[in-house]
JSON list of C-alpha atoms in Angstrom, two decimals:
[
{"chain": "A", "resi": 1, "resn": "ALA", "atom": "CA", "xyz": [20.23, 14.97, -13.95]},
{"chain": "A", "resi": 2, "resn": "HIS", "atom": "CA", "xyz": [16.87, 13.39, -13.52]},
{"chain": "A", "resi": 3, "resn": "ARG", "atom": "CA", "xyz": [15.04, 14.56, -10.36]},
{"chain": "A", "resi": 4, "resn": "VAL", "atom": "CA", "xyz": [13.46, 11.82, -8.33]},
{"chain": "A", "resi": 5, "resn": "ALA", "atom": "CA", "xyz": [11.04, 12.63, -5.55]},
{"chain": "A", "resi": 6, "resn": "LEU", "atom": "CA", "xyz": [11.49, 9.81, -3.06]},
{"chain": "A", "resi": 7, "resn": "VAL", "atom": "CA", "xyz": [8.41, 9.24, -0.72]},
{"chain": "A", "resi": 8, "resn": "ASP", "atom": "CA", "xyz": [9.86, 8.02, 2.52]},
{"chain": "A", "resi": 9, "resn": "PHE", "atom": "CA", "xyz": [7.90, 5.23, 4.18]},
{"chain": "A", "resi": 10, "resn": "GLY", "atom": "CA", "xyz": [11.09, 4.14, 6.15]},
{"chain": "A", "resi": 11, "resn": "VAL", "atom": "CA", "xyz": [13.58, 4.39, 3.48]},
{"chain": "A", "resi": 12, "resn": "LYS", "atom": "CA", "xyz": [16.77, 2.43, 3.22]},
{"chain": "A", "resi": 13, "resn": "LEU", "atom": "CA", "xyz": [19.83, 4.46, 2.36]},
{"chain": "A", "resi": 14, "resn": "ASN", "atom": "CA", "xyz": [20.87, 2.06, -0.43]},
{"chain": "A", "resi": 15, "resn": "ILE", "atom": "CA", "xyz": [17.77, 3.11, -2.50]},
{"chain": "A", "resi": 16, "resn": "VAL", "atom": "CA", "xyz": [19.10, 6.69, -2.60]},
{"chain": "A", "resi": 17, "resn": "ARG", "atom": "CA", "xyz": [22.56, 5.40, -3.45]},
{"chain": "A", "resi": 18, "resn": "CYS", "atom": "CA", "xyz": [21.31, 3.25, -6.30]},
{"chain": "A", "resi": 19, "resn": "LEU", "atom": "CA", "xyz": [19.62, 6.24, -7.79]},
{"chain": "A", "resi": 20, "resn": "THR", "atom": "CA", "xyz": [22.45, 8.74, -7.40]},
{"chain": "A", "resi": 21, "resn": "GLU", "atom": "CA", "xyz": [24.92, 6.11, -8.89]},
{"chain": "A", "resi": 22, "resn": "ARG", "atom": "CA", "xyz": [22.65, 6.34, -12.03]},
{"chain": "A", "resi": 23, "resn": "GLY", "atom": "CA", "xyz": [23.01, 10.05, -12.15]},
{"chain": "A", "resi": 24, "resn": "CYS", "atom": "CA", "xyz": [19.62, 11.03, -10.57]},
{"chain": "A", "resi": 25, "resn": "ARG", "atom": "CA", "xyz": [19.20, 13.93, -8.20]},
{"chain": "A", "resi": 26, "resn": "VAL", "atom": "CA", "xyz": [17.07, 12.59, -5.19]},
{"chain": "A", "resi": 27, "resn": "ARG", "atom": "CA", "xyz": [15.07, 14.60, -2.82]},
{"chain": "A", "resi": 28, "resn": "VAL", "atom": "CA", "xyz": [13.42, 12.68, 0.18]},
{"chain": "A", "resi": 29, "resn": "PHE", "atom": "CA", "xyz": [9.95, 13.77, 1.14]},
{"chain": "A", "resi": 30, "resn": "PRO", "atom": "CA", "xyz": [8.21, 12.59, 4.38]},
{"chain": "A", "resi": 31, "resn": "MET", "atom": "CA", "xyz": [5.25, 10.22, 3.93]},
{"chain": "A", "resi": 32, "resn": "ARG", "atom": "CA", "xyz": [2.91, 13.01, 5.20]},
{"chain": "A", "resi": 33, "resn": "THR", "atom": "CA", "xyz": [3.90, 15.24, 2.36]},
{"chain": "A", "resi": 34, "resn": "THR", "atom": "CA", "xyz": [1.42, 16.50, -0.25]},
{"chain": "A", "resi": 35, "resn": "LEU", "atom": "CA", "xyz": [1.68, 16.02, -3.97]},
{"chain": "A", "resi": 36, "resn": "SER", "atom": "CA", "xyz": [1.66, 19.81, -4.60]},
{"chain": "A", "resi": 37, "resn": "ASP", "atom": "CA", "xyz": [4.80, 19.87, -2.38]},
{"chain": "A", "resi": 38, "resn": "MET", "atom": "CA", "xyz": [6.59, 17.37, -4.43]},
{"chain": "A", "resi": 39, "resn": "LEU", "atom": "CA", "xyz": [5.44, 18.84, -7.82]},
{"chain": "A", "resi": 40, "resn": "ALA", "atom": "CA", "xyz": [6.65, 22.26, -6.56]},
{"chain": "A", "resi": 41, "resn": "TRP", "atom": "CA", "xyz": [10.26, 20.61, -6.77]},
{"chain": "A", "resi": 42, "resn": "LYS", "atom": "CA", "xyz": [9.57, 19.62, -10.50]},
{"chain": "A", "resi": 43, "resn": "PRO", "atom": "CA", "xyz": [10.45, 15.97, -10.28]},
{"chain": "A", "resi": 44, "resn": "ASP", "atom": "CA", "xyz": [10.78, 13.75, -13.41]},
{"chain": "A", "resi": 45, "resn": "GLY", "atom": "CA", "xyz": [9.61, 10.72, -11.44]},
{"chain": "A", "resi": 46, "resn": "PHE", "atom": "CA", "xyz": [8.79, 9.23, -8.05]},
{"chain": "A", "resi": 47, "resn": "MET", "atom": "CA", "xyz": [10.13, 6.46, -5.91]},
{"chain": "A", "resi": 48, "resn": "LEU", "atom": "CA", "xyz": [7.93, 4.93, -3.21]},
{"chain": "A", "resi": 49, "resn": "SER", "atom": "CA", "xyz": [10.18, 3.44, -0.59]},
{"chain": "A", "resi": 50, "resn": "ASN", "atom": "CA", "xyz": [9.97, 0.42, 1.65]},
{"chain": "A", "resi": 51, "resn": "GLY", "atom": "CA", "xyz": [8.99, 0.53, 5.27]},
{"chain": "A", "resi": 52, "resn": "PRO", "atom": "CA", "xyz": [7.16, -1.07, 8.02]},
{"chain": "A", "resi": 53, "resn": "GLY", "atom": "CA", "xyz": [3.31, -1.33, 8.51]},
{"chain": "A", "resi": 54, "resn": "ASP", "atom": "CA", "xyz": [0.14, -2.78, 7.15]},
{"chain": "A", "resi": 55, "resn": "PRO", "atom": "CA", "xyz": [-0.75, -0.98, 3.90]},
{"chain": "A", "resi": 56, "resn": "ALA", "atom": "CA", "xyz": [-4.35, -1.51, 4.30]},
{"chain": "A", "resi": 57, "resn": "ALA", "atom": "CA", "xyz": [-4.25, 0.59, 7.49]},
{"chain": "A", "resi": 58, "resn": "MET", "atom": "CA", "xyz": [-2.58, 3.60, 5.74]},
{"chain": "A", "resi": 59, "resn": "PRO", "atom": "CA", "xyz": [-5.39, 5.24, 3.70]},
{"chain": "A", "resi": 60, "resn": "ASP", "atom": "CA", "xyz": [-3.63, 8.57, 3.59]},
{"chain": "A", "resi": 61, "resn": "SER", "atom": "CA", "xyz": [-0.52, 7.10, 2.07]},
{"chain": "A", "resi": 62, "resn": "VAL", "atom": "CA", "xyz": [-2.68, 5.09, -0.39]},
{"chain": "A", "resi": 63, "resn": "ASP", "atom": "CA", "xyz": [-4.40, 8.31, -1.40]},
{"chain": "A", "resi": 64, "resn": "LEU", "atom": "CA", "xyz": [-1.11, 10.05, -1.94]},
{"chain": "A", "resi": 65, "resn": "VAL", "atom": "CA", "xyz": [0.14, 7.16, -4.17]},
{"chain": "A", "resi": 66, "resn": "LYS", "atom": "CA", "xyz": [-2.99, 7.34, -6.17]},
{"chain": "A", "resi": 67, "resn": "GLN", "atom": "CA", "xyz": [-2.33, 10.99, -6.74]},
{"chain": "A", "resi": 68, "resn": "VAL", "atom": "CA", "xyz": [1.19, 10.32, -7.74]},
{"chain": "A", "resi": 69, "resn": "VAL", "atom": "CA", "xyz": [0.23, 7.68, -10.31]},
{"chain": "A", "resi": 70, "resn": "GLY", "atom": "CA", "xyz": [-2.28, 10.20, -11.54]},
{"chain": "A", "resi": 71, "resn": "THR", "atom": "CA", "xyz": [0.58, 12.63, -12.67]},
{"chain": "A", "resi": 72, "resn": "GLY", "atom": "CA", "xyz": [1.49, 10.19, -15.53]},
{"chain": "A", "resi": 73, "resn": "LEU", "atom": "CA", "xyz": [5.24, 10.42, -14.50]},
{"chain": "A", "resi": 74, "resn": "PRO", "atom": "CA", "xyz": [7.42, 7.31, -14.05]},
{"chain": "A", "resi": 75, "resn": "VAL", "atom": "CA", "xyz": [6.95, 5.67, -10.65]},
{"chain": "A", "resi": 76, "resn": "PHE", "atom": "CA", "xyz": [8.92, 2.75, -9.02]},
{"chain": "A", "resi": 77, "resn": "GLY", "atom": "CA", "xyz": [7.85, 1.16, -5.78]},
{"chain": "A", "resi": 78, "resn": "ILE", "atom": "CA", "xyz": [9.64, -1.11, -3.50]},
{"chain": "A", "resi": 79, "resn": "CYS", "atom": "CA", "xyz": [8.07, -3.49, -0.76]},
{"chain": "A", "resi": 80, "resn": "LEU", "atom": "CA", "xyz": [5.67, -1.27, 1.23]},
{"chain": "A", "resi": 81, "resn": "GLY", "atom": "CA", "xyz": [5.67, 1.11, -1.71]},
{"chain": "A", "resi": 82, "resn": "HIS", "atom": "CA", "xyz": [4.68, -1.75, -4.05]},
{"chain": "A", "resi": 83, "resn": "GLN", "atom": "CA", "xyz": [1.82, -2.74, -1.53]},
{"chain": "A", "resi": 84, "resn": "LEU", "atom": "CA", "xyz": [0.61, 0.83, -1.33]},
{"chain": "A", "resi": 85, "resn": "LEU", "atom": "CA", "xyz": [0.61, 1.13, -5.08]},
{"chain": "A", "resi": 86, "resn": "GLY", "atom": "CA", "xyz": [-1.39, -2.12, -5.34]},
{"chain": "A", "resi": 87, "resn": "GLU", "atom": "CA", "xyz": [-3.97, -0.73, -2.78]},
{"chain": "A", "resi": 88, "resn": "SER", "atom": "CA", "xyz": [-4.05, 2.50, -4.67]},
{"chain": "A", "resi": 89, "resn": "LEU", "atom": "CA", "xyz": [-5.17, 0.59, -7.86]},
{"chain": "A", "resi": 90, "resn": "GLY", "atom": "CA", "xyz": [-7.91, -1.21, -6.10]},
{"chain": "A", "resi": 91, "resn": "MET", "atom": "CA", "xyz": [-5.97, -4.43, -5.31]},
{"chain": "A", "resi": 92, "resn": "ALA", "atom": "CA", "xyz": [-6.29, -5.74, -1.79]},
{"chain": "A", "resi": 93, "resn": "THR", "atom": "CA", "xyz": [-3.14, -6.76, 0.21]},
{"chain": "A", "resi": 94, "resn": "GLU", "atom": "CA", "xyz": [-3.33, -9.68, 2.61]},
{"chain": "A", "resi": 95, "resn": "LYS", "atom": "CA", "xyz": [-1.29, -10.92, 5.58]},
{"chain": "A", "resi": 96, "resn": "MET", "atom": "CA", "xyz": [0.86, -13.98, 4.76]},
{"chain": "A", "resi": 97, "resn": "HIS", "atom": "CA", "xyz": [0.74, -17.13, 6.98]},
{"chain": "A", "resi": 98, "resn": "HIS", "atom": "CA", "xyz": [4.52, -17.13, 6.60]},
{"chain": "A", "resi": 99, "resn": "GLY", "atom": "CA", "xyz": [6.20, -13.88, 5.66]},
{"chain": "A", "resi": 100, "resn": "HIS", "atom": "CA", "xyz": [9.11, -13.76, 3.22]},
{"chain": "A", "resi": 101, "resn": "ARG", "atom": "CA", "xyz": [12.24, -12.96, 5.16]},
{"chain": "A", "resi": 102, "resn": "GLY", "atom": "CA", "xyz": [15.83, -13.50, 4.12]},
{"chain": "A", "resi": 103, "resn": "ILE", "atom": "CA", "xyz": [18.33, -12.94, 1.18]},
{"chain": "A", "resi": 104, "resn": "ASN", "atom": "CA", "xyz": [17.75, -16.02, -0.96]},
{"chain": "A", "resi": 105, "resn": "HIS", "atom": "CA", "xyz": [14.13, -15.92, -2.28]},
{"chain": "A", "resi": 106, "resn": "PRO", "atom": "CA", "xyz": [13.82, -17.09, -5.91]},
{"chain": "A", "resi": 107, "resn": "VAL", "atom": "CA", "xyz": [11.72, -14.92, -8.20]},
{"chain": "A", "resi": 108, "resn": "LYS", "atom": "CA", "xyz": [11.01, -15.21, -11.88]},
{"chain": "A", "resi": 109, "resn": "ASP", "atom": "CA", "xyz": [10.99, -11.96, -13.99]},
{"chain": "A", "resi": 110, "resn": "LEU", "atom": "CA", "xyz": [8.04, -13.01, -16.34]},
{"chain": "A", "resi": 111, "resn": "THR", "atom": "CA", "xyz": [8.85, -10.27, -18.80]},
{"chain": "A", "resi": 112, "resn": "THR", "atom": "CA", "xyz": [12.30, -11.86, -19.66]},
{"chain": "A", "resi": 113, "resn": "GLY", "atom": "CA", "xyz": [11.94, -15.32, -18.23]},
{"chain": "A", "resi": 114, "resn": "GLN", "atom": "CA", "xyz": [15.05, -14.81, -16.12]},
{"chain": "A", "resi": 115, "resn": "ASP", "atom": "CA", "xyz": [15.16, -16.18, -12.54]},
{"chain": "A", "resi": 116, "resn": "GLU", "atom": "CA", "xyz": [16.79, -13.98, -9.77]},
{"chain": "A", "resi": 117, "resn": "VAL", "atom": "CA", "xyz": [17.63, -14.51, -6.14]},
{"chain": "A", "resi": 118, "resn": "THR", "atom": "CA", "xyz": [16.08, -11.70, -4.05]},
{"chain": "A", "resi": 119, "resn": "SER", "atom": "CA", "xyz": [16.23, -10.17, -0.74]},
{"chain": "A", "resi": 120, "resn": "GLN", "atom": "CA", "xyz": [12.78, -10.04, 1.08]},
{"chain": "A", "resi": 121, "resn": "ASN", "atom": "CA", "xyz": [11.47, -8.94, 4.34]},
{"chain": "A", "resi": 122, "resn": "HIS", "atom": "CA", "xyz": [7.66, -8.65, 4.28]},
{"chain": "A", "resi": 123, "resn": "GLY", "atom": "CA", "xyz": [4.53, -10.10, 5.97]},
{"chain": "A", "resi": 124, "resn": "PHE", "atom": "CA", "xyz": [1.90, -8.68, 3.57]},
{"chain": "A", "resi": 125, "resn": "VAL", "atom": "CA", "xyz": [1.39, -9.38, -0.23]},
{"chain": "A", "resi": 126, "resn": "VAL", "atom": "CA", "xyz": [-0.72, -7.99, -3.11]},
{"chain": "A", "resi": 127, "resn": "LYS", "atom": "CA", "xyz": [-3.62, -10.45, -3.57]},
{"chain": "A", "resi": 128, "resn": "ARG", "atom": "CA", "xyz": [-2.88, -12.47, -6.74]},
{"chain": "A", "resi": 129, "resn": "THR", "atom": "CA", "xyz": [-6.51, -12.86, -7.87]},
{"chain": "A", "resi": 130, "resn": "ASP", "atom": "CA", "xyz": [-6.98, -9.10, -7.63]},
{"chain": "A", "resi": 131, "resn": "ALA", "atom": "CA", "xyz": [-3.83, -8.52, -9.72]},
{"chain": "A", "resi": 132, "resn": "GLU", "atom": "CA", "xyz": [-4.95, -11.00, -12.23]},
{"chain": "A", "resi": 133, "resn": "ALA", "atom": "CA", "xyz": [-8.44, -9.44, -12.52]},
{"chain": "A", "resi": 134, "resn": "ASN", "atom": "CA", "xyz": [-7.21, -5.90, -12.92]},
{"chain": "A", "resi": 135, "resn": "GLU", "atom": "CA", "xyz": [-7.11, -5.10, -16.63]},
{"chain": "A", "resi": 136, "resn": "ARG", "atom": "CA", "xyz": [-4.56, -2.19, -16.06]},
{"chain": "A", "resi": 137, "resn": "VAL", "atom": "CA", "xyz": [-2.02, -4.41, -14.45]},
{"chain": "A", "resi": 138, "resn": "GLU", "atom": "CA", "xyz": [0.51, -6.93, -15.60]},
{"chain": "A", "resi": 139, "resn": "ILE", "atom": "CA", "xyz": [2.10, -9.19, -13.18]},
{"chain": "A", "resi": 140, "resn": "THR", "atom": "CA", "xyz": [5.87, -9.09, -14.02]},
{"chain": "A", "resi": 141, "resn": "HIS", "atom": "CA", "xyz": [7.48, -10.96, -11.21]},
{"chain": "A", "resi": 142, "resn": "MET", "atom": "CA", "xyz": [6.43, -14.16, -9.36]},
{"chain": "A", "resi": 143, "resn": "HIS", "atom": "CA", "xyz": [7.80, -15.67, -6.20]},
{"chain": "A", "resi": 144, "resn": "LEU", "atom": "CA", "xyz": [8.86, -19.31, -7.27]},
{"chain": "A", "resi": 145, "resn": "ASN", "atom": "CA", "xyz": [8.19, -20.98, -3.87]},
{"chain": "A", "resi": 146, "resn": "ASP", "atom": "CA", "xyz": [4.49, -20.00, -3.45]},
{"chain": "A", "resi": 147, "resn": "GLY", "atom": "CA", "xyz": [3.37, -18.26, -6.65]},
{"chain": "A", "resi": 148, "resn": "SER", "atom": "CA", "xyz": [2.76, -14.98, -4.88]},
{"chain": "A", "resi": 149, "resn": "VAL", "atom": "CA", "xyz": [3.00, -11.71, -6.75]},
{"chain": "A", "resi": 150, "resn": "ALA", "atom": "CA", "xyz": [6.50, -10.30, -6.55]},
{"chain": "A", "resi": 151, "resn": "GLY", "atom": "CA", "xyz": [6.05, -7.41, -8.87]},
{"chain": "A", "resi": 152, "resn": "PHE", "atom": "CA", "xyz": [3.69, -5.78, -11.36]},
{"chain": "A", "resi": 153, "resn": "ARG", "atom": "CA", "xyz": [3.45, -2.91, -13.91]},
{"chain": "A", "resi": 154, "resn": "LEU", "atom": "CA", "xyz": [0.77, -0.57, -15.21]},
{"chain": "A", "resi": 155, "resn": "LYS", "atom": "CA", "xyz": [0.12, -1.15, -18.97]},
{"chain": "A", "resi": 156, "resn": "ASP", "atom": "CA", "xyz": [-0.93, 2.39, -19.62]},
{"chain": "A", "resi": 157, "resn": "ARG", "atom": "CA", "xyz": [1.83, 4.33, -17.98]},
{"chain": "A", "resi": 158, "resn": "PRO", "atom": "CA", "xyz": [5.46, 3.97, -16.76]},
{"chain": "A", "resi": 159, "resn": "VAL", "atom": "CA", "xyz": [4.66, 2.69, -13.31]},
{"chain": "A", "resi": 160, "resn": "PHE", "atom": "CA", "xyz": [5.99, -0.52, -11.75]},
{"chain": "A", "resi": 161, "resn": "SER", "atom": "CA", "xyz": [6.91, -2.09, -8.45]},
{"chain": "A", "resi": 162, "resn": "VAL", "atom": "CA", "xyz": [8.39, -5.09, -6.78]},
{"chain": "A", "resi": 163, "resn": "GLN", "atom": "CA", "xyz": [7.84, -6.85, -3.34]},
{"chain": "A", "resi": 164, "resn": "TYR", "atom": "CA", "xyz": [11.56, -7.31, -2.65]},
{"chain": "A", "resi": 165, "resn": "HIS", "atom": "CA", "xyz": [14.67, -5.28, -2.04]},
{"chain": "A", "resi": 166, "resn": "PRO", "atom": "CA", "xyz": [16.59, -4.76, -5.37]},
{"chain": "A", "resi": 167, "resn": "GLU", "atom": "CA", "xyz": [18.84, -2.24, -3.38]},
{"chain": "A", "resi": 168, "resn": "ALA", "atom": "CA", "xyz": [19.74, -4.91, -0.82]},
{"chain": "A", "resi": 169, "resn": "GLY", "atom": "CA", "xyz": [23.34, -4.92, 0.28]},
{"chain": "A", "resi": 170, "resn": "PRO", "atom": "CA", "xyz": [24.84, -7.01, 1.57]},
{"chain": "A", "resi": 171, "resn": "GLY", "atom": "CA", "xyz": [22.64, -9.38, -0.39]},
{"chain": "A", "resi": 172, "resn": "PRO", "atom": "CA", "xyz": [22.05, -10.42, -3.97]},
{"chain": "A", "resi": 173, "resn": "TYR", "atom": "CA", "xyz": [22.86, -7.99, -6.67]},
{"chain": "A", "resi": 174, "resn": "ASP", "atom": "CA", "xyz": [20.57, -9.77, -9.37]},
{"chain": "A", "resi": 175, "resn": "SER", "atom": "CA", "xyz": [17.82, -7.16, -9.20]},
{"chain": "A", "resi": 176, "resn": "ARG", "atom": "CA", "xyz": [19.74, -3.96, -9.57]},
{"chain": "A", "resi": 177, "resn": "TYR", "atom": "CA", "xyz": [18.59, -3.87, -13.26]},
{"chain": "A", "resi": 178, "resn": "LEU", "atom": "CA", "xyz": [15.32, -2.56, -11.94]},
{"chain": "A", "resi": 179, "resn": "PHE", "atom": "CA", "xyz": [16.90, 0.77, -11.11]},
{"chain": "A", "resi": 180, "resn": "ASP", "atom": "CA", "xyz": [18.08, 0.94, -14.78]},
{"chain": "A", "resi": 181, "resn": "ARG", "atom": "CA", "xyz": [14.62, 0.11, -15.93]},
{"chain": "A", "resi": 182, "resn": "PHE", "atom": "CA", "xyz": [13.27, 3.08, -13.79]},
{"chain": "A", "resi": 183, "resn": "VAL", "atom": "CA", "xyz": [16.02, 5.43, -15.14]},
{"chain": "A", "resi": 184, "resn": "GLU", "atom": "CA", "xyz": [15.13, 4.27, -18.74]},
{"chain": "A", "resi": 185, "resn": "ASN", "atom": "CA", "xyz": [11.52, 5.29, -17.97]},
{"chain": "A", "resi": 186, "resn": "LEU", "atom": "CA", "xyz": [12.73, 8.71, -16.81]},
{"chain": "A", "resi": 187, "resn": "HIS", "atom": "CA", "xyz": [14.63, 9.17, -20.03]},
{"chain": "A", "resi": 188, "resn": "ALA", "atom": "CA", "xyz": [11.76, 8.26, -22.14]},
{"chain": "A", "resi": 189, "resn": "ALA", "atom": "CA", "xyz": [9.28, 10.54, -20.28]},
{"chain": "A", "resi": 190, "resn": "VAL", "atom": "CA", "xyz": [11.33, 13.67, -20.26]},
{"chain": "A", "resi": 191, "resn": "PRO", "atom": "CA", "xyz": [11.14, 14.56, -24.07]},
{"chain": "A", "resi": 192, "resn": "VAL", "atom": "CA", "xyz": [7.35, 14.00, -23.94]},
{"chain": "A", "resi": 193, "resn": "GLU", "atom": "CA", "xyz": [7.07, 16.28, -20.99]},
{"chain": "A", "resi": 194, "resn": "ARG", "atom": "CA", "xyz": [9.15, 19.07, -22.57]},
{"chain": "A", "resi": 195, "resn": "ALA", "atom": "CA", "xyz": [7.35, 18.77, -25.77]},
{"chain": "A", "resi": 196, "resn": "SER", "atom": "CA", "xyz": [3.89, 19.13, -24.21]},
{"chain": "A", "resi": 197, "resn": "LYS", "atom": "CA", "xyz": [5.15, 22.16, -22.36]},
{"chain": "A", "resi": 198, "resn": "GLN", "atom": "CA", "xyz": [6.45, 23.77, -25.78]},
{"chain": "A", "resi": 199, "resn": "ASN", "atom": "CA", "xyz": [3.08, 23.07, -27.26]},
{"chain": "A", "resi": 200, "resn": "ALA", "atom": "CA", "xyz": [0.98, 24.35, -24.37]}
]
């Protein structure tokens, strides 16, 4: 089973369920944890949970996320986790005039061209101009009502995040494929990790 270290910024139980349903073993770590504490458990990847708060006012969490990305292991961020990931990559987050709240927000997956109905509950967003200017980043999801960034991925490692709740229930199930994508990244990363240990 793939071991997923879940950094808890105010986690929803459904995130854990979506991972365990896909055969992952999950351990929840508090947001004040250290990278060395998590690495001692030998995780195959990291999940950055949702939660309340202004990501720009959480420098310790941004620093932790930066260290997590630095491991090169797969990372999946949701909502606040997505915003903290953005901040850790040098992209600003900004307060929205009208936050996205509800279970019927249309989002386009730019990697597949598919539209999906998403559940959202957030008042901050990763600044689009920053995401477009960041050469390491590809915007993968866009909110169809206002063009805001609804997801991005890193081009140089298996790290991605979305601004909505793919785990939502009750709510749309359109976005559960993101958990499959994360598990595929875990599958792909493990042989490389083992091979590098054998060659060390």
